[in-house]
Short mmCIF file of C-alpha atoms in Angstrom, two decimals:
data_model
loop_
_atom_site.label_atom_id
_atom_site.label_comp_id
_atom_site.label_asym_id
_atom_site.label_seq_id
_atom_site.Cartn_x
_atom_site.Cartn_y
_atom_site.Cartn_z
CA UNK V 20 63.02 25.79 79.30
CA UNK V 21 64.62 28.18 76.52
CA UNK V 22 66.37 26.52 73.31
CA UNK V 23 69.66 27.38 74.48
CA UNK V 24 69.06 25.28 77.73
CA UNK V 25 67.54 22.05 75.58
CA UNK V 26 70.83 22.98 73.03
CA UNK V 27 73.38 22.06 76.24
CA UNK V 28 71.32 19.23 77.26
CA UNK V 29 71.54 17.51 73.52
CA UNK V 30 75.41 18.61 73.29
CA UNK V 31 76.37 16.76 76.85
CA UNK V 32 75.84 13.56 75.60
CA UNK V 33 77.19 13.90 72.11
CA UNK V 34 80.88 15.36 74.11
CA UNK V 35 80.42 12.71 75.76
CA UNK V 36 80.06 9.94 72.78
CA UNK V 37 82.83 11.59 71.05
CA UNK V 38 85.27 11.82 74.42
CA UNK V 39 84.59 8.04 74.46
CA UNK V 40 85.39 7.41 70.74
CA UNK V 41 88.99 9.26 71.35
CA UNK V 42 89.78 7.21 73.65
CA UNK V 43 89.24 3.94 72.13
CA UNK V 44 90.99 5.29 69.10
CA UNK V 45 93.66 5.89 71.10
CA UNK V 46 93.63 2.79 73.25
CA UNK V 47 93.84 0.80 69.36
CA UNK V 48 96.32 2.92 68.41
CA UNK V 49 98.20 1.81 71.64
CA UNK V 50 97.57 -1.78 71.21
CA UNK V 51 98.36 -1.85 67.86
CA UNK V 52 101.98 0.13 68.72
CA UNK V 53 102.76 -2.01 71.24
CA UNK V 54 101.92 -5.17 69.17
CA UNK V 55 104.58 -3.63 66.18
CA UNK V 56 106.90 -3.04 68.86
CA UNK V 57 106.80 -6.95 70.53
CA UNK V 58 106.60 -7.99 66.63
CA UNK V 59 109.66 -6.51 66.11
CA UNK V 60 111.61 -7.44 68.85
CA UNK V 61 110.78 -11.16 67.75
CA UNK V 62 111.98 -10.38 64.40
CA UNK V 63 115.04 -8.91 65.88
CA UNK V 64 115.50 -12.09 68.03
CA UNK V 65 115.12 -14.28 65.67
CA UNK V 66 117.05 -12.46 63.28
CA UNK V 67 120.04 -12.55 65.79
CA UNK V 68 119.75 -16.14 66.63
CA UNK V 69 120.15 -17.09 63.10
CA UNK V 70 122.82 -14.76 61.96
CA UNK V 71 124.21 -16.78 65.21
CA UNK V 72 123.57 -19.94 64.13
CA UNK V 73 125.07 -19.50 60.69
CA UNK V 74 128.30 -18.26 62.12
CA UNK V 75 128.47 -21.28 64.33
CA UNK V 76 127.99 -23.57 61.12
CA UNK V 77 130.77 -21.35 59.74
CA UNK V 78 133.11 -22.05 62.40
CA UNK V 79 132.12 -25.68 62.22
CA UNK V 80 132.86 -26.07 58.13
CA UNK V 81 136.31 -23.98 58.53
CA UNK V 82 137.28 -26.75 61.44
CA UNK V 83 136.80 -29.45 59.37
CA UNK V 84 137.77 -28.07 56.25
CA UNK V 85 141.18 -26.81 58.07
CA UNK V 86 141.65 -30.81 59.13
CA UNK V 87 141.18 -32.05 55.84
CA UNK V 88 144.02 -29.50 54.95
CA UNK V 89 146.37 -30.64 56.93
CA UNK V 90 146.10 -33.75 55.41
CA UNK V 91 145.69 -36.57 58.13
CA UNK V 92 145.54 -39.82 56.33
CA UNK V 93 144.10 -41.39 59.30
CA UNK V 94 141.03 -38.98 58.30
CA UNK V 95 140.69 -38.48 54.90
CA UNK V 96 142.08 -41.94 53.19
CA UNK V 97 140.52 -44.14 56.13
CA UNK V 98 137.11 -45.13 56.61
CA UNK V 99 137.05 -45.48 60.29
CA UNK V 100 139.01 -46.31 63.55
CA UNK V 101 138.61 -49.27 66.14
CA UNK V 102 140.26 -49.87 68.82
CA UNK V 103 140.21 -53.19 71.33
CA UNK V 104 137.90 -51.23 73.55
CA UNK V 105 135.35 -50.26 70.68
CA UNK V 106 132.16 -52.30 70.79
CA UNK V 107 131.00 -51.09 67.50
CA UNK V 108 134.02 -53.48 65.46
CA UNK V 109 132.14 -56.24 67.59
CA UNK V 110 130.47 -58.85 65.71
CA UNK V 111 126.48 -59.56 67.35
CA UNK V 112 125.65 -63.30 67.66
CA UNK V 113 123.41 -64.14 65.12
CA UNK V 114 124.32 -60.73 63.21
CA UNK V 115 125.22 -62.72 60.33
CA UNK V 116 128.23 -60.31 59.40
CA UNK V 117 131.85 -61.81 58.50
CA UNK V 118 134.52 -61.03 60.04
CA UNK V 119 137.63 -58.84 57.51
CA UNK V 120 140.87 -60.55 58.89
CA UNK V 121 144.36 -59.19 58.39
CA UNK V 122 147.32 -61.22 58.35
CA UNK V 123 149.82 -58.71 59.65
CA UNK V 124 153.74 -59.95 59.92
CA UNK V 125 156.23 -57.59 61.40
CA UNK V 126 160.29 -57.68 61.25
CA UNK V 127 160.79 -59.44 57.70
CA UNK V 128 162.46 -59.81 55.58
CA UNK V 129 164.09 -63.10 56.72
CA UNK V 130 165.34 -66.69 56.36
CA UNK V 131 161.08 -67.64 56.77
CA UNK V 132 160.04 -65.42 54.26
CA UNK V 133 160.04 -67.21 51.19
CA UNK V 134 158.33 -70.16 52.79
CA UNK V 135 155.81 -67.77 54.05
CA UNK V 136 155.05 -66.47 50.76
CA UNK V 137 155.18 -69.51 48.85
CA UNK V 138 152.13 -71.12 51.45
CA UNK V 139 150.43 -67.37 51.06
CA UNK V 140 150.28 -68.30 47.17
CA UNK V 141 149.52 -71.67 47.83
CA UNK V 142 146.37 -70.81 49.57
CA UNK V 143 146.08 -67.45 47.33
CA UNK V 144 145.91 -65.17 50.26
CA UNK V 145 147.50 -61.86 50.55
CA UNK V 146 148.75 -60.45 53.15
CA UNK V 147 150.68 -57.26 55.01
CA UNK V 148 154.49 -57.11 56.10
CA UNK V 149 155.68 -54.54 58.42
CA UNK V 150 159.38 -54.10 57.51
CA UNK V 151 162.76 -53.71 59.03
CA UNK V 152 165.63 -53.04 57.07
CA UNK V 153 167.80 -55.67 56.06
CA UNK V 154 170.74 -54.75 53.42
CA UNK V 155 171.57 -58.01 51.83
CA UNK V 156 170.40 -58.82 48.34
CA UNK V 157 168.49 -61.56 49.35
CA UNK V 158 166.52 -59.15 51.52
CA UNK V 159 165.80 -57.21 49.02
CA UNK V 160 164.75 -59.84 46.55
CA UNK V 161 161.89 -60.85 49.07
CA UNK V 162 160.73 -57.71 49.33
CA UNK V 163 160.46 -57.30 45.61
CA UNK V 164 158.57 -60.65 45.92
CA UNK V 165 156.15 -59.40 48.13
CA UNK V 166 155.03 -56.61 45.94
CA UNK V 167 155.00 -58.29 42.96
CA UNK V 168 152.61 -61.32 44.52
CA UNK V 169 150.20 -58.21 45.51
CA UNK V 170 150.62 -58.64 49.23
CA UNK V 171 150.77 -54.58 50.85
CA UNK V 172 154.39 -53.62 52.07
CA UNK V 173 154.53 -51.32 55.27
CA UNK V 174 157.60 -50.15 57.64
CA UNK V 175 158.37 -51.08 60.64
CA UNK V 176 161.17 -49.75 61.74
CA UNK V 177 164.93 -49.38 60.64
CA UNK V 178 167.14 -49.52 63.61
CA UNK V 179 164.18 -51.89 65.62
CA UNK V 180 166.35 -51.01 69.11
CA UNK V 181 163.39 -49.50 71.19
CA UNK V 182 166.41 -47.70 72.96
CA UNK V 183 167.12 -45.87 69.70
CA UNK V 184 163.88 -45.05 67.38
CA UNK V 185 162.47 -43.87 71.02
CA UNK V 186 165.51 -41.73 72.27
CA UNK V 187 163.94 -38.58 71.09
CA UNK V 188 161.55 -37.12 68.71
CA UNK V 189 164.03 -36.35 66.50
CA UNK V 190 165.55 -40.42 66.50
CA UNK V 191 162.17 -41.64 65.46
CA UNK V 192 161.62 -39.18 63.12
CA UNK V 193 165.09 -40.27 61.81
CA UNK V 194 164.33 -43.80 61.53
CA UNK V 195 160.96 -43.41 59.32
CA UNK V 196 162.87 -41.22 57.13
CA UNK V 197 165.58 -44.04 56.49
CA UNK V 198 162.67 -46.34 56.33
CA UNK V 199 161.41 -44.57 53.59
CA UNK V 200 163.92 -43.84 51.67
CA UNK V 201 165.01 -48.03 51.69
CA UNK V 202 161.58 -49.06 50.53
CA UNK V 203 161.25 -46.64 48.56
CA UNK V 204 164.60 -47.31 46.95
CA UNK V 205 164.12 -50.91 47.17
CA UNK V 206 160.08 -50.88 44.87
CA UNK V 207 160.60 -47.59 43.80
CA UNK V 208 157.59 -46.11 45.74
CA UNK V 209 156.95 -44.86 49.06
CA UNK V 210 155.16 -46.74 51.34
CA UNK V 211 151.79 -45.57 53.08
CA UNK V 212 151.76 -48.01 56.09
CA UNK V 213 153.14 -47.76 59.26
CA UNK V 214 153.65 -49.79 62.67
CA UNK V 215 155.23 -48.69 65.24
CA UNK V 216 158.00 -50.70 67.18
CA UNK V 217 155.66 -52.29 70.50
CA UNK V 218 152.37 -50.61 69.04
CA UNK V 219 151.67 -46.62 69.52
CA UNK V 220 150.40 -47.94 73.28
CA UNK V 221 154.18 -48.97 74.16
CA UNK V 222 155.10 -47.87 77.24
CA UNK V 223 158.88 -47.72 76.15
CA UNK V 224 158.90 -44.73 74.13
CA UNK V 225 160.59 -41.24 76.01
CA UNK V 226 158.60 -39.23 73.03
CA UNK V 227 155.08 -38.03 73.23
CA UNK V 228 153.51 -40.98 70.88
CA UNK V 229 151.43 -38.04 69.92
CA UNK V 230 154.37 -36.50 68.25
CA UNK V 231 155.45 -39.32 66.36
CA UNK V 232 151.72 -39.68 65.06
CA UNK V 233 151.57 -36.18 63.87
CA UNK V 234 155.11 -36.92 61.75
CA UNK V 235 153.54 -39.90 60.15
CA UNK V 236 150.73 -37.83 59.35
CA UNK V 237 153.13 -35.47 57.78
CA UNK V 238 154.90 -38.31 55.89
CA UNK V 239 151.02 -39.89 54.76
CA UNK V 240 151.89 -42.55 57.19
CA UNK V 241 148.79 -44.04 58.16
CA UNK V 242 149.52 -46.79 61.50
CA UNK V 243 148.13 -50.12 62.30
CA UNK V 244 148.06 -51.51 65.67
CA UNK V 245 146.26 -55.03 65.76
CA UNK V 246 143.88 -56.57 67.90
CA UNK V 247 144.33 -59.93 67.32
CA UNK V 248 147.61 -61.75 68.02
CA UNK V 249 149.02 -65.51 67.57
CA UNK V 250 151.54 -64.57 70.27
CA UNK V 251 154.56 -65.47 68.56
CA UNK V 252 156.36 -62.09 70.17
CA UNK V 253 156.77 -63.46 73.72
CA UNK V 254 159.25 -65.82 75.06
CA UNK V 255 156.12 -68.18 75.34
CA UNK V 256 157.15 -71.11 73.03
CA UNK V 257 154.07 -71.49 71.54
CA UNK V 258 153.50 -74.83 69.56
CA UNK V 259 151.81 -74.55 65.98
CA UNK V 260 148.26 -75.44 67.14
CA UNK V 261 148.48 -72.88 69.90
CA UNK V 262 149.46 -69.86 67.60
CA UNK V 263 146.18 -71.30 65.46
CA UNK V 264 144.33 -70.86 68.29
CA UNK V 265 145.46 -67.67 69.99
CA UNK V 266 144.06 -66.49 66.38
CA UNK V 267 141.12 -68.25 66.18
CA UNK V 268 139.41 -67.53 69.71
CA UNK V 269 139.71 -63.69 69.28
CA UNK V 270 139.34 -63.23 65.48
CA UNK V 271 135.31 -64.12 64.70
CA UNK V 272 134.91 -61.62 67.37
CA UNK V 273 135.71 -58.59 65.20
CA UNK V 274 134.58 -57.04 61.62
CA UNK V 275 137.98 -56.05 61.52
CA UNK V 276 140.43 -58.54 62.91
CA UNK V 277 144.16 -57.26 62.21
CA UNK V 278 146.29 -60.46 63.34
CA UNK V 279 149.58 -59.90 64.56
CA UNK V 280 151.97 -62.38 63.54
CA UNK V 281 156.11 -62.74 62.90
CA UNK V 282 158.24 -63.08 59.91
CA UNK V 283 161.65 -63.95 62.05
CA UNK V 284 164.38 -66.36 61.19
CA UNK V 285 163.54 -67.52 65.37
CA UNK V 286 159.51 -68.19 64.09
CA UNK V 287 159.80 -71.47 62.70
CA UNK V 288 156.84 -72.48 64.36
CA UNK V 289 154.39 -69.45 62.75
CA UNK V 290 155.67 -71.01 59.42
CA UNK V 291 154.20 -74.02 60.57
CA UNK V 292 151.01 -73.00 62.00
CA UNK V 293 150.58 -70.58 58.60
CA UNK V 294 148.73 -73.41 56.83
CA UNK V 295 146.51 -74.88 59.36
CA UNK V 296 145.46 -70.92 60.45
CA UNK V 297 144.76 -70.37 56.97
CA UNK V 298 142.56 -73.79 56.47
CA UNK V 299 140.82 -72.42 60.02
CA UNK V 300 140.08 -69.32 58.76
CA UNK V 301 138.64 -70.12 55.40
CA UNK V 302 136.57 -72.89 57.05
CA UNK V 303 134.81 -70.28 58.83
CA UNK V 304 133.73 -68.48 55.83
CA UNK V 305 135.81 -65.09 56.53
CA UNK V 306 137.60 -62.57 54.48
CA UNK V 307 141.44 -62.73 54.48
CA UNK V 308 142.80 -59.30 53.02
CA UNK V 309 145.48 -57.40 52.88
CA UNK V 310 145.77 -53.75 54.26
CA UNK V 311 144.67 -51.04 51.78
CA UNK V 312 143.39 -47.28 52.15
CA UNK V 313 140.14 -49.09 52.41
CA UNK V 314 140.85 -50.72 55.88
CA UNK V 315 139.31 -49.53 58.57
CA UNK V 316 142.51 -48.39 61.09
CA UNK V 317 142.90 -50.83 64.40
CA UNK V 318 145.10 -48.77 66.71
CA UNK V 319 145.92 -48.89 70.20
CA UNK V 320 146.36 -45.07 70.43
CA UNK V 321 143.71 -43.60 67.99
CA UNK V 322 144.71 -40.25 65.68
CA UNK V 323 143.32 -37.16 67.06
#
């Protein structure tokens, strides 16, 4: 065999080596392209989904920072809503927790009012009065009373004629107004509490209650409902003991227990059953407060 014949058989094998080599240079360099390629889609995808999710949490702050704009007082001043229905304002048996209780009396100032007051000092509880408007000095004088004894003044409503404050939008926005303005000129400050005429679930009212909420809102008007009541509203003619104890089997119930009760020249008998409430209550170790910014809002119809 001549040299040049051994020279191809050595070279075969080394073209071959080397034709190998290429290949698995270029098979890495494949592998290794294709790996940058799926590592940067995943960067991409992950870079997408949290440019996304920031935006969302932008979206989300703007919301709530737009709400506490408009300046709701049922969500910035108050420190929660319950409603009747809302089994988190229920007290657990053997919970230990006492129950906040709110004496609430609508439609004063009248002939009961200073006897009301005087047993409220007597017993040095304060309470809350939902106010109509009465224009005779006497009137008046309670109302100054009320304030200066540190009990919380509210409105109730000036023309109290369901007929009227609920005719239109524009009749209860009407009546607040002129409820303002006669506190207001009456203690020389505007008051912050409201409740409507029936409770915001009436079923009198020819407005969208929804409306009227979002004027009070405008006025800082924040609403109480109740969830407790003595009763004294209906043409029931309760006896003394029986207000006490339409009070007294709903009111351990709650942490927040906002009594409804009547300051009426016609309530003689919630004068009476004032005292013996009051005794009932303290006996079973609860808090009796008056409505503040604090309180947590009881409403039939809650603020959106």
């Amino acid at each position: 065999m001549s040299d040049t014949d051994n020279k191809a058989q050595n070279k075969a094998p080394n073209n071959l080596k080397d034709t190998r080599d290429k290949r698995k240079r270029v098979e890495r360099i494949k592998n290794g392209i294709i790996i940058a390629i799926f590592v940067s889609i995943i960067v991409s995808i992950l870079a997408v989904i949290g440019l996304i999710v920031a935006i969302v949490n932008m979206v989300i702050l703007g919301n709530k920072v737009e709400k506490l704009e408009q300046g709701s007082s049922a969500t910035v001043t108050q420190s929660s809503t319950v409603t009747t229905q809302d089994d988190s304002n229920l007290i657990l048996p053997g919970s230990g927790e006492v129950s906040k209780v709110y004496l609430t009396f609508d439609d004063g100032p009248s002939d009961n009012t200073d006897r009301i007051l005087d047993i409220l000092k007597e017993n040095d509880v304060k309470a809350t009065f939902f106010l109509v408007a009465k224009e005779d000095e006497a009137s008046k004088d309670r109302i100054k009373r009320m304030a200066a004894e540190g009990h919380s003044v509210g409105i109730h409503s000036f023309a109290h004629k369901y007929s009227e404050v609920y005719s239109s939008l524009d009749a209860f926005k009407t009546d607040v107004d002129k409820m303002i303005t006669y506190v207001d000129g009456i203690l020389g400050y505007k008051p912050k509490l409201y409740r409507f005429p029936g409770g915001s679930g009436n079923k009198v009212t020819n407005v969208d209650i929804k409306e009227c909420i979002d004027y009070l809102d405008s006025k800082n008007l924040a609403y109480y409902d109740w969830n407790v009541s003595g009763g004294d509203s209906s043409s029931n003619a309760y006896t003394s003991d029986e207000l006490v104890e339409n009070v007294m089997k709903d009111v351990l119930k709650y942490k927040t227990s906002v009594v409804l009760l009547h300051d009426d020249n016609t309530k003689g008998a919630t004068v009476e059953a004032l005292p013996k409430l009051i005794e009932q209550l303290k006996g079973a170790n609860v808090e009796i407060l008056p409505i503040t910014d604090s309180t947590p809002l009881v409403q039939h119809v809650k603020a959106e």
